[in-house]
PDB file of C-alpha atoms in Angstrom:
ATOM      1  CA  MET A   1     -14.014   1.521 -15.679  1.00 84.00           C
ATOM      2  CA  THR A   2     -14.783   3.697 -12.628  1.00 94.00           C
ATOM      3  CA  THR A   3     -12.307   5.571 -10.722  1.00 96.00           C
ATOM      4  CA  LYS A   4     -12.567   3.403  -7.647  1.00 96.00           C
ATOM      5  CA  LYS A   5     -11.969   0.438  -9.848  1.00 97.00           C
ATOM      6  CA  LEU A   6      -8.932   2.173 -11.427  1.00 97.00           C
ATOM      7  CA  LEU A   7      -7.590   3.207  -7.930  1.00 98.00           C
ATOM      8  CA  LEU A   8      -8.127  -0.393  -6.615  1.00 98.00           C
ATOM      9  CA  GLN A   9      -6.301  -1.920  -9.502  1.00 98.00           C
ATOM     10  CA  ALA A  10      -3.318   0.669  -9.149  1.00 97.00           C
ATOM     11  CA  CYS A  11      -3.155  -0.626  -5.493  1.00 98.00           C
ATOM     12  CA  LYS A  12      -3.304  -4.120  -6.437  1.00 98.00           C
ATOM     13  CA  ASP A  13      -0.594  -3.658  -9.198  1.00 98.00           C
ATOM     14  CA  ASN A  14       1.637  -1.863  -6.680  1.00 97.00           C
ATOM     15  CA  VAL A  15       1.393  -4.813  -4.231  1.00 97.00           C
ATOM     16  CA  GLU A  16       1.732  -7.424  -6.888  1.00 98.00           C
ATOM     17  CA  LYS A  17       4.944  -5.630  -8.075  1.00 98.00           C
ATOM     18  CA  ARG A  18       6.255  -5.714  -4.524  1.00 97.00           C
ATOM     19  CA  ILE A  19       5.449  -9.446  -4.280  1.00 98.00           C
ATOM     20  CA  THR A  20       7.458  -9.990  -7.395  1.00 98.00           C
ATOM     21  CA  ASP A  21      10.360  -7.943  -6.186  1.00 98.00           C
ATOM     22  CA  TYR A  22      10.601  -9.641  -2.894  1.00 98.00           C
ATOM     23  CA  ARG A  23      10.494 -13.163  -4.348  1.00 98.00           C
ATOM     24  CA  ASN A  24      13.170 -12.213  -7.060  1.00 97.00           C
ATOM     25  CA  GLU A  25      15.372 -10.701  -4.348  1.00 97.00           C
ATOM     26  CA  MET A  26      15.073 -13.861  -2.188  1.00 96.00           C
ATOM     27  CA  ALA A  27      15.927 -16.004  -5.294  1.00 96.00           C
ATOM     28  CA  LEU A  28      18.986 -13.966  -5.921  1.00 95.00           C
ATOM     29  CA  LEU A  29      19.983 -14.183  -2.373  1.00 94.00           C
ATOM     30  CA  ALA A  30      19.583 -17.969  -2.352  1.00 92.00           C
ATOM     31  CA  GLU A  31      21.587 -18.248  -5.363  1.00 92.00           C
ATOM     32  CA  ALA A  32      24.484 -16.281  -3.796  1.00 90.00           C
ATOM     33  CA  ILE A  33      24.348 -18.382  -0.781  1.00 89.00           C
ATOM     34  CA  GLU A  34      24.652 -21.432  -2.981  1.00 87.00           C
ATOM     35  CA  ASN A  35      27.469 -19.893  -5.000  1.00 86.00           C
ATOM     36  CA  ASN A  36      29.239 -18.891  -1.681  1.00 81.00           C
ATOM     37  CA  ASP A  37      28.892 -22.399  -0.343  1.00 73.00           C
ATOM     38  CA  LYS A  38      30.633 -23.927  -3.478  1.00 71.00           C
ATOM     39  CA  GLU A  39      33.598 -21.250  -3.404  1.00 66.00           C
ATOM     40  CA  SER A  40      34.013 -21.265   0.392  1.00 62.00           C
ATOM     41  CA  GLU A  41      36.445 -23.609   2.265  1.00 58.00           C
ATOM     42  CA  ASP A  42      35.674 -22.332   5.804  1.00 55.00           C
ATOM     43  CA  GLY A  43      32.042 -23.250   5.749  1.00 55.00           C
ATOM     44  CA  ASP A  44      30.223 -19.923   6.215  1.00 55.00           C
ATOM     45  CA  GLY A  45      31.382 -17.890   3.340  1.00 57.00           C
ATOM     46  CA  GLY A  46      29.796 -14.786   4.668  1.00 71.00           C
ATOM     47  CA  ASN A  47      26.167 -16.372   4.331  1.00 85.00           C
ATOM     48  CA  GLY A  48      25.120 -14.960   7.619  1.00 86.00           C
ATOM     49  CA  LYS A  49      24.179 -11.520   6.269  1.00 89.00           C
ATOM     50  CA  LEU A  50      22.591 -13.102   3.169  1.00 91.00           C
ATOM     51  CA  LEU A  51      20.537 -15.288   5.436  1.00 92.00           C
ATOM     52  CA  ASN A  52      19.474 -12.137   7.249  1.00 94.00           C
ATOM     53  CA  ASP A  53      18.538 -10.438   4.034  1.00 95.00           C
ATOM     54  CA  ILE A  54      16.411 -13.452   3.102  1.00 95.00           C
ATOM     55  CA  GLU A  55      14.640 -13.285   6.258  1.00 96.00           C
ATOM     56  CA  LYS A  56      14.057  -9.647   6.062  1.00 96.00           C
ATOM     57  CA  ASN A  57      12.602 -10.119   2.468  1.00 96.00           C
ATOM     58  CA  ALA A  58      10.503 -12.970   3.605  1.00 97.00           C
ATOM     59  CA  GLY A  59       8.982 -10.614   6.354  1.00 97.00           C
ATOM     60  CA  TYR A  60       8.288  -8.058   3.720  1.00 97.00           C
ATOM     61  CA  LEU A  61       6.694 -10.553   1.304  1.00 97.00           C
ATOM     62  CA  ASN A  62       4.495 -11.886   3.995  1.00 97.00           C
ATOM     63  CA  GLU A  63       3.270  -8.316   4.690  1.00 96.00           C
ATOM     64  CA  ALA A  64       2.750  -7.840   1.034  1.00 97.00           C
ATOM     65  CA  LEU A  65       0.636 -11.029   0.758  1.00 97.00           C
ATOM     66  CA  LYS A  66      -1.449  -9.732   3.681  1.00 96.00           C
ATOM     67  CA  THR A  67      -2.020  -6.508   1.886  1.00 96.00           C
ATOM     68  CA  ARG A  68      -3.194  -8.242  -1.054  1.00 97.00           C
ATOM     69  CA  ASP A  69      -5.651 -10.344   0.766  1.00 96.00           C
ATOM     70  CA  PHE A  70      -6.770  -7.207   2.473  1.00 94.00           C
ATOM     71  CA  LEU A  71      -7.210  -5.409  -0.853  1.00 97.00           C
ATOM     72  CA  ALA A  72      -9.497  -8.344  -1.962  1.00 96.00           C
ATOM     73  CA  GLN A  73     -11.977  -7.143   0.649  1.00 95.00           C
ATOM     74  CA  ILE A  74     -12.624  -3.967  -1.120  1.00 97.00           C
ATOM     75  CA  ASN A  75     -15.740  -3.741  -3.187  1.00 96.00           C
ATOM     76  CA  PRO A  76     -15.264  -0.962  -5.817  1.00 96.00           C
ATOM     77  CA  ASN A  77     -19.015  -0.775  -6.498  1.00 95.00           C
ATOM     78  CA  SER A  78     -19.998   0.143  -2.906  1.00 93.00           C
ATOM     79  CA  THR A  79     -20.924   3.547  -1.938  1.00 91.00           C
ATOM     80  CA  HIS A  80     -20.357   5.252   1.401  1.00 91.00           C
ATOM     81  CA  THR A  81     -21.827   7.993   3.338  1.00 94.00           C
ATOM     82  CA  THR A  82     -19.032   7.793   5.983  1.00 97.00           C
ATOM     83  CA  ALA A  83     -15.322   7.244   5.386  1.00 97.00           C
ATOM     84  CA  ALA A  84     -14.433   3.729   5.263  1.00 96.00           C
ATOM     85  CA  LEU A  85     -12.407   1.018   3.524  1.00 96.00           C
ATOM     86  CA  GLY A  86     -12.823   1.510  -0.194  1.00 96.00           C
ATOM     87  CA  SER A  87     -14.021   5.128   0.094  1.00 97.00           C
ATOM     88  CA  ILE A  88     -12.780   8.179  -1.917  1.00 97.00           C
ATOM     89  CA  VAL A  89     -12.823  11.025   0.409  1.00 98.00           C
ATOM     90  CA  LYS A  90     -12.448  14.396  -0.948  1.00 97.00           C
ATOM     91  CA  THR A  91     -11.360  17.408   1.009  1.00 97.00           C
ATOM     92  CA  GLU A  92     -10.916  21.019  -0.157  1.00 96.00           C
ATOM     93  CA  THR A  93      -7.405  20.362  -1.059  1.00 96.00           C
ATOM     94  CA  ILE A  94      -6.476  16.711  -1.134  1.00 97.00           C
ATOM     95  CA  VAL A  95      -8.343  13.484  -2.341  1.00 98.00           C
ATOM     96  CA  PHE A  96      -7.817  10.410  -0.330  1.00 98.00           C
ATOM     97  CA  TYR A  97      -8.534   6.760  -1.404  1.00 98.00           C
ATOM     98  CA  LEU A  98      -8.997   4.481   1.773  1.00 97.00           C
ATOM     99  CA  SER A  99      -7.157   1.423   0.983  1.00 97.00           C
ATOM    100  CA  THR A 100      -3.521   0.575   1.732  1.00 96.00           C
ATOM    101  CA  SER A 101      -0.462   3.000   1.856  1.00 95.00           C
ATOM    102  CA  VAL A 102       0.528   3.429  -1.680  1.00 94.00           C
ATOM    103  CA  GLY A 103       0.936   7.029  -1.847  1.00 95.00           C
ATOM    104  CA  GLN A 104       0.183   9.222  -4.949  1.00 97.00           C
ATOM    105  CA  ILE A 105      -1.726   7.856  -7.701  1.00 98.00           C
ATOM    106  CA  GLU A 106      -2.849   9.796 -10.776  1.00 97.00           C
ATOM    107  CA  ILE A 107      -6.044   8.820 -12.569  1.00 95.00           C
ATOM    108  CA  GLU A 108      -7.547  11.015 -15.281  1.00 91.00           C
ATOM    109  CA  ASN A 109      -5.294  13.898 -14.558  1.00 94.00           C
ATOM    110  CA  GLU A 110      -6.487  13.779 -10.817  1.00 96.00           C
ATOM    111  CA  ILE A 111      -4.252  13.085  -7.941  1.00 98.00           C
ATOM    112  CA  TYR A 112      -5.401  10.666  -5.176  1.00 98.00           C
ATOM    113  CA  TYR A 113      -3.523   9.561  -2.123  1.00 98.00           C
ATOM    114  CA  ALA A 114      -3.942   5.841  -1.306  1.00 98.00           C
ATOM    115  CA  ILE A 115      -3.609   5.590   2.526  1.00 98.00           C
ATOM    116  CA  SER A 116      -4.349   2.849   4.980  1.00 96.00           C
ATOM    117  CA  LEU A 117      -6.958   3.257   7.588  1.00 94.00           C
ATOM    118  CA  GLN A 118      -4.286   2.316  10.152  1.00 95.00           C
ATOM    119  CA  SER A 119      -2.185   5.414   9.214  1.00 96.00           C
ATOM    120  CA  PRO A 120      -2.437   8.492  11.320  1.00 96.00           C
ATOM    121  CA  ILE A 121      -4.476  10.354   8.849  1.00 96.00           C
ATOM    122  CA  GLY A 122      -6.554   7.245   7.972  1.00 97.00           C
ATOM    123  CA  MET A 123      -7.534   6.898  11.592  1.00 97.00           C
ATOM    124  CA  LEU A 124      -8.488  10.625  11.612  1.00 97.00           C
ATOM    125  CA  LEU A 125     -10.512  10.042   8.515  1.00 97.00           C
ATOM    126  CA  LYS A 126     -12.337   6.719   9.569  1.00 96.00           C
ATOM    127  CA  GLY A 127     -16.127   7.429  10.018  1.00 97.00           C
ATOM    128  CA  LYS A 128     -16.024  11.062   9.017  1.00 97.00           C
ATOM    129  CA  SER A 129     -18.991  12.205   7.055  1.00 97.00           C
ATOM    130  CA  LYS A 130     -19.314  15.126   4.547  1.00 97.00           C
ATOM    131  CA  THR A 131     -18.837  18.583   6.092  1.00 97.00           C
ATOM    132  CA  ASP A 132     -16.845  16.915   9.074  1.00 98.00           C
ATOM    133  CA  SER A 133     -13.471  18.508   9.801  1.00 97.00           C
ATOM    134  CA  PHE A 134     -10.300  17.124  11.149  1.00 96.00           C
ATOM    135  CA  THR A 135      -6.681  18.494  11.722  1.00 96.00           C
ATOM    136  CA  PHE A 136      -3.559  16.699  10.766  1.00 95.00           C
ATOM    137  CA  ASN A 137      -0.014  18.108  11.115  1.00 94.00           C
ATOM    138  CA  ASP A 138      -1.584  21.536  12.129  1.00 95.00           C
ATOM    139  CA  LYS A 139      -3.636  21.699   9.043  1.00 96.00           C
ATOM    140  CA  LYS A 140      -7.373  21.605   9.006  1.00 96.00           C
ATOM    141  CA  TYR A 141      -9.128  19.665   6.234  1.00 97.00           C
ATOM    142  CA  THR A 142     -13.009  19.536   5.719  1.00 97.00           C
ATOM    143  CA  VAL A 143     -14.690  16.686   3.938  1.00 98.00           C
ATOM    144  CA  VAL A 144     -16.538  17.929   0.826  1.00 98.00           C
ATOM    145  CA  ASP A 145     -17.534  14.492  -0.614  1.00 97.00           C
ATOM    146  CA  ILE A 146     -17.439  10.858   0.019  1.00 97.00           C
ATOM    147  CA  LEU A 147     -17.747   8.343  -2.908  1.00 94.00           C
TER     148      LEU A 147
END
C-alpha cells in the first residue's frame, strides 16, 4: 500500500474510532437516564446534565460523520504540484498530510502530521508549490516536495 493510502486509512480509522466512541457514550448516557427515571420519585432524577451530555456527544458525532464524508473525497492515487487536499507536503523539518486534523501519524518509521486545510497552518500551506516558503509561529518553513 502506498504512503498516501496508509495515511488516509489512518485518518479514516481515527474518525471511525471517534464515531464508535461517541455512539457508545450516548448509549451509556441514555441507559443512565433510563435507570435514573426508574429510581427517581421527583421526576427529574438529575437527568438534565445527562441530557446535555447526550446533546454534546451528538454534536461531536455529527462532526465526526461530516469528517468521514470529507475524507471520502480524497483520492490517494492523485498527484499534486501544489498543496491541496490529499497532498503530502514535505518541508525541511516536518511532513504534513493535508486531510483532517488527526495529528501525528507514524508510517514506516517516518512521522507525518495530518492537518486540516482549515487549520491555521493548513491555510498557509494551501496552494504552495515546491520551493515556496511560509512562516508559522515565527518559524519559517520551505516546501521541499509535494506528493
